[in-house]
Short mmCIF file of C-alpha atoms in Angstrom, two decimals:
data_model
loop_
_atom_site.label_atom_id
_atom_site.label_comp_id
_atom_site.label_asym_id
_atom_site.label_seq_id
_atom_site.Cartn_x
_atom_site.Cartn_y
_atom_site.Cartn_z
CA MET A 1 39.83 121.15 -1.50
CA ASN A 2 38.04 122.73 1.44
CA GLU A 3 34.81 122.76 -0.51
CA ALA A 4 35.25 119.09 -1.35
CA LYS A 5 35.83 118.23 2.30
CA LYS A 6 32.82 120.26 3.33
CA LYS A 7 30.66 118.56 0.72
CA LYS A 8 31.85 115.14 1.83
CA THR A 9 31.06 115.94 5.46
CA GLU A 10 27.62 117.27 4.61
CA THR A 11 26.90 114.18 2.52
CA SER A 12 27.89 111.80 5.32
CA VAL A 13 25.76 113.75 7.78
CA VAL A 14 22.69 113.60 5.54
CA VAL A 15 23.13 109.88 4.93
CA SER A 16 23.48 109.09 8.63
CA ARG A 17 20.70 111.39 9.74
CA ASN A 18 18.16 110.17 7.23
CA GLY A 19 19.14 106.54 7.65
CA SER A 20 19.51 106.11 3.90
CA MET A 21 22.12 104.10 2.06
CA SER A 22 22.31 102.69 -1.41
CA ALA A 23 21.91 98.97 -1.97
CA LEU A 24 25.45 98.90 -3.35
CA GLY A 25 26.78 100.50 -0.18
CA ALA A 26 24.91 97.94 1.93
CA PHE A 27 26.36 95.16 -0.22
CA PHE A 28 29.92 96.30 0.50
CA VAL A 29 29.19 96.62 4.22
CA TYR A 30 27.83 93.08 4.32
CA LEU A 31 30.65 91.79 2.14
CA ILE A 32 33.24 93.14 4.58
CA THR A 33 31.52 91.56 7.57
CA VAL A 34 31.10 88.17 5.87
CA LEU A 35 34.72 88.18 4.71
CA SER A 36 35.87 88.88 8.26
CA LEU A 37 33.90 85.84 9.41
CA GLY A 38 35.64 83.84 6.71
CA VAL A 39 38.99 85.14 7.93
CA GLY A 40 38.09 83.98 11.44
CA PHE A 41 37.35 80.47 10.24
CA TRP A 42 40.52 80.48 8.13
CA VAL A 43 42.68 81.55 11.06
CA ALA A 44 41.11 78.91 13.29
CA ARG A 45 41.63 76.16 10.73
CA ASN A 46 45.05 77.07 9.31
CA LYS A 47 46.81 78.78 12.21
CA PHE A 48 45.40 76.94 15.21
CA SER A 49 44.18 73.71 13.58
CA VAL A 50 40.78 73.90 15.30
CA ASP A 51 37.15 74.28 14.32
CA LEU A 52 33.80 74.57 16.05
CA VAL A 53 33.63 70.81 16.64
CA SER A 54 37.16 70.16 17.88
CA ASP A 55 37.54 73.31 20.00
CA PRO A 56 34.41 75.48 20.17
CA SER A 57 35.77 77.92 22.75
CA LEU A 58 38.92 78.90 20.85
CA THR A 59 37.14 78.98 17.49
CA LEU A 60 34.36 81.19 18.82
CA PHE A 61 36.91 83.49 20.45
CA LEU A 62 38.74 83.88 17.14
CA LEU A 63 35.49 84.52 15.28
CA TRP A 64 34.13 87.26 17.51
CA SER A 65 37.51 88.89 18.20
CA ILE A 66 38.11 89.28 14.44
CA GLU A 67 34.52 90.15 13.53
CA PHE A 68 33.93 92.71 16.29
CA PRO A 69 36.50 95.37 15.27
CA VAL A 70 35.29 95.21 11.67
CA VAL A 71 31.62 95.58 12.60
CA ALA A 72 32.33 98.33 15.13
CA VAL A 73 34.45 100.36 12.72
CA VAL A 74 32.11 100.01 9.73
CA TYR A 75 28.85 100.72 11.53
CA SER A 76 30.35 103.61 13.47
CA PHE A 77 30.63 105.42 10.13
CA LEU A 78 26.85 104.99 9.80
CA ARG A 79 26.09 106.51 13.23
CA LYS A 80 23.16 108.84 13.68
CA ALA A 81 23.79 112.55 14.19
CA PRO A 82 27.54 112.48 13.43
CA GLU A 83 27.74 116.21 14.14
CA LYS A 84 26.96 115.37 17.78
CA CYS A 85 28.70 112.02 18.06
CA SER A 86 32.25 111.48 16.85
CA TRP A 87 33.37 108.30 15.14
CA SER A 88 35.61 107.38 18.08
CA LYS A 89 32.70 107.81 20.50
CA ALA A 90 30.57 105.50 18.36
CA VAL A 91 33.34 102.89 18.44
CA GLY A 92 33.61 103.30 22.20
CA ARG A 93 29.91 102.77 22.78
CA SER A 94 30.02 99.70 20.51
CA ILE A 95 32.46 98.19 23.02
CA LEU A 96 29.90 98.76 25.75
CA GLY A 97 27.30 97.24 23.46
CA LEU A 98 29.48 94.17 22.96
CA ILE A 99 29.71 93.55 26.71
CA SER A 100 26.09 94.30 27.57
CA GLY A 101 24.87 92.32 24.56
CA ALA A 102 26.97 89.32 25.55
CA LEU A 103 25.45 89.41 29.03
CA MET A 104 21.92 89.59 27.62
CA ASN A 105 22.56 86.75 25.18
CA ALA A 106 24.10 84.55 27.86
CA LEU A 107 21.19 85.07 30.24
CA GLY A 108 18.72 84.46 27.42
CA ALA A 109 20.46 81.24 26.36
CA ILE A 110 20.52 79.92 29.93
CA ALA A 111 16.86 80.83 30.40
CA LEU A 112 16.03 78.85 27.24
CA GLY A 113 17.87 75.76 28.43
CA ALA A 114 21.57 76.17 27.64
CA PRO A 115 23.64 73.82 29.81
CA ILE A 116 25.16 75.24 32.99
CA GLY A 117 28.53 74.15 34.34
CA MET A 118 32.19 75.05 34.34
CA GLN A 119 32.87 72.90 31.29
CA TYR A 120 30.27 74.89 29.31
CA LEU A 121 31.09 78.33 30.71
CA PRO A 122 33.85 79.31 28.20
CA LYS A 123 31.72 78.10 25.30
CA THR A 124 28.70 80.07 26.49
CA ILE A 125 30.76 83.21 27.05
CA HIS A 126 32.35 83.21 23.60
CA TRP A 127 29.08 82.25 21.91
CA SER A 128 27.41 85.18 23.68
CA PHE A 129 30.10 87.59 22.46
CA LEU A 130 29.65 86.39 18.87
CA MET A 131 25.87 86.79 19.13
CA SER A 132 26.40 90.25 20.58
CA VAL A 133 28.47 91.19 17.53
CA PHE A 134 25.57 90.07 15.33
CA THR A 135 22.77 91.68 17.32
CA PHE A 136 23.89 94.48 19.67
CA VAL A 137 27.08 96.01 18.30
CA PRO A 138 25.72 97.45 15.01
CA ALA A 139 22.72 98.98 16.78
CA THR A 140 24.85 100.39 19.59
CA ALA A 141 27.25 101.98 17.12
CA VAL A 142 24.42 103.59 15.15
CA PHE A 143 21.77 104.31 17.81
CA GLY A 144 23.86 104.73 20.93
CA ALA A 145 21.63 104.91 24.01
CA SER A 146 18.59 106.27 22.15
CA TRP A 147 15.74 104.21 23.61
CA THR A 148 13.36 105.64 21.00
CA ASP A 149 15.42 104.21 18.14
CA TRP A 150 15.94 100.86 19.86
CA HIS A 151 12.26 100.47 20.67
CA ARG A 152 11.08 101.52 17.21
CA ALA A 153 13.53 99.30 15.34
CA PHE A 154 13.50 96.14 17.47
CA ALA A 155 10.45 96.10 19.76
CA SER A 156 7.95 97.74 17.41
CA MET A 157 9.75 96.31 14.36
CA LYS A 158 9.32 99.57 12.48
CA PRO A 159 12.80 100.48 11.25
CA THR A 160 13.08 103.60 9.14
CA GLY A 161 15.66 103.90 6.40
CA ASN A 162 18.03 101.39 4.85
CA ILE A 163 20.62 101.58 7.62
CA GLU A 164 18.12 100.50 10.26
CA TYR A 165 16.94 97.64 8.06
CA MET A 166 20.60 96.67 7.63
CA ILE A 167 20.84 96.35 11.40
CA VAL A 168 17.51 94.76 12.29
CA ILE A 169 17.05 92.06 9.64
CA PRO A 170 20.45 90.30 10.11
CA ALA A 171 20.07 90.59 13.90
CA TYR A 172 16.72 88.81 13.84
CA GLY A 173 18.16 86.40 11.29
CA ALA A 174 20.93 85.44 13.73
CA ILE A 175 18.43 84.93 16.56
CA VAL A 176 16.01 82.86 14.49
CA GLY A 177 18.87 80.89 12.94
CA GLY A 178 20.31 80.11 16.36
CA TRP A 179 16.90 78.96 17.55
CA PHE A 180 16.50 76.61 14.59
CA GLY A 181 20.09 75.47 15.04
CA ALA A 182 19.30 74.31 18.57
CA TRP A 183 16.70 71.80 17.39
CA PRO A 184 19.13 68.89 16.78
CA MET A 185 20.70 69.19 20.25
CA PRO A 186 18.27 66.91 22.17
CA LEU A 187 18.09 64.27 19.41
CA ASP A 188 19.89 60.97 19.99
CA TRP A 189 21.99 61.07 16.86
CA GLU A 190 25.17 61.18 18.97
CA ARG A 191 26.96 63.51 16.58
CA PRO A 192 29.75 65.73 17.92
CA TRP A 193 28.24 68.84 16.30
CA GLN A 194 25.09 68.41 18.43
CA GLU A 195 26.97 69.63 21.50
CA TRP A 196 26.28 73.10 22.87
CA PRO A 197 26.82 75.58 21.25
CA ILE A 198 28.11 74.14 17.97
CA CYS A 199 24.87 73.65 16.04
CA VAL A 200 23.46 76.86 17.54
CA CYS A 201 26.50 78.72 16.21
CA TYR A 202 26.12 77.32 12.73
CA GLY A 203 22.44 78.24 12.79
CA ALA A 204 23.14 81.78 14.02
CA ILE A 205 25.85 82.41 11.43
CA GLY A 206 23.65 81.00 8.69
CA GLY A 207 20.70 83.09 9.85
CA TYR A 208 22.87 86.19 10.00
CA ILE A 209 24.03 85.76 6.41
CA VAL A 210 20.52 84.89 5.19
CA GLY A 211 19.27 88.04 6.93
CA GLN A 212 21.86 90.08 5.08
CA MET A 213 20.84 88.54 1.76
CA LEU A 214 17.17 89.19 2.51
CA CYS A 215 17.88 92.80 3.41
CA LEU A 216 19.83 93.34 0.18
CA SER A 217 17.06 91.72 -1.84
CA LEU A 218 14.45 94.00 -0.28
CA MET A 219 16.60 97.06 -0.89
CA PHE A 220 17.04 96.19 -4.57
CA LEU A 221 13.35 95.32 -4.90
CA PHE A 222 12.15 98.55 -3.30
CA ARG A 223 14.57 100.59 -5.39
CA LYS A 224 13.30 98.93 -8.56
CA HIS A 225 9.70 99.47 -7.50
CA LYS A 226 10.41 103.11 -6.74
CA ASN A 227 12.06 103.59 -10.14
CA LEU A 228 9.04 102.03 -11.88
CA LYS A 229 6.68 104.38 -10.03
CA VAL A 230 8.77 107.38 -11.01
CA ALA A 231 8.80 106.26 -14.65
#
């Protein structure tokens, strides 16, 4: 039993340190995060009788408050150097990442033209927390405060290993999706979903999921290509 535990620990260390994960493992990670989003929408609709159009603030709060614990817990298992950083420490720093990421997303949204005012403040806050869950929390859980990893993965766009690709591609997908989702806002269609931040939310969630699908596709493709080269 001791040997089995030791082997399991050594395996988890190697996986985290090398940033490698199987495509099947990535699929289950993404499946869990998408299902938790679905649970958030289900709770909003069936328990509170709201959605993003009727009550954006409450719906967004339910989404990020359900999604965040799942993302923090799952990605903390994928942390780098687990022999130096415990799982609980990784979860703790993901909380800091949630807050700092929300602040960065809020400031970025306002700088890009998000409406300012007390009536929009709760919506902006909860939207920023949801975006932080998509963009900052996974990276904070895995990288911590390592500026080298952050810069290489996001600024230089040179992630190494499947785990880093699992973080970067959906994060950029959420950002790009939110940007495209903002396009209908200034149009004079007079639809309720054009209000801030409803269409941006739909775009960000869609981009996040598309990013996950793209990452999985690349992982399967590269694995197949590698197997063909070996053969």
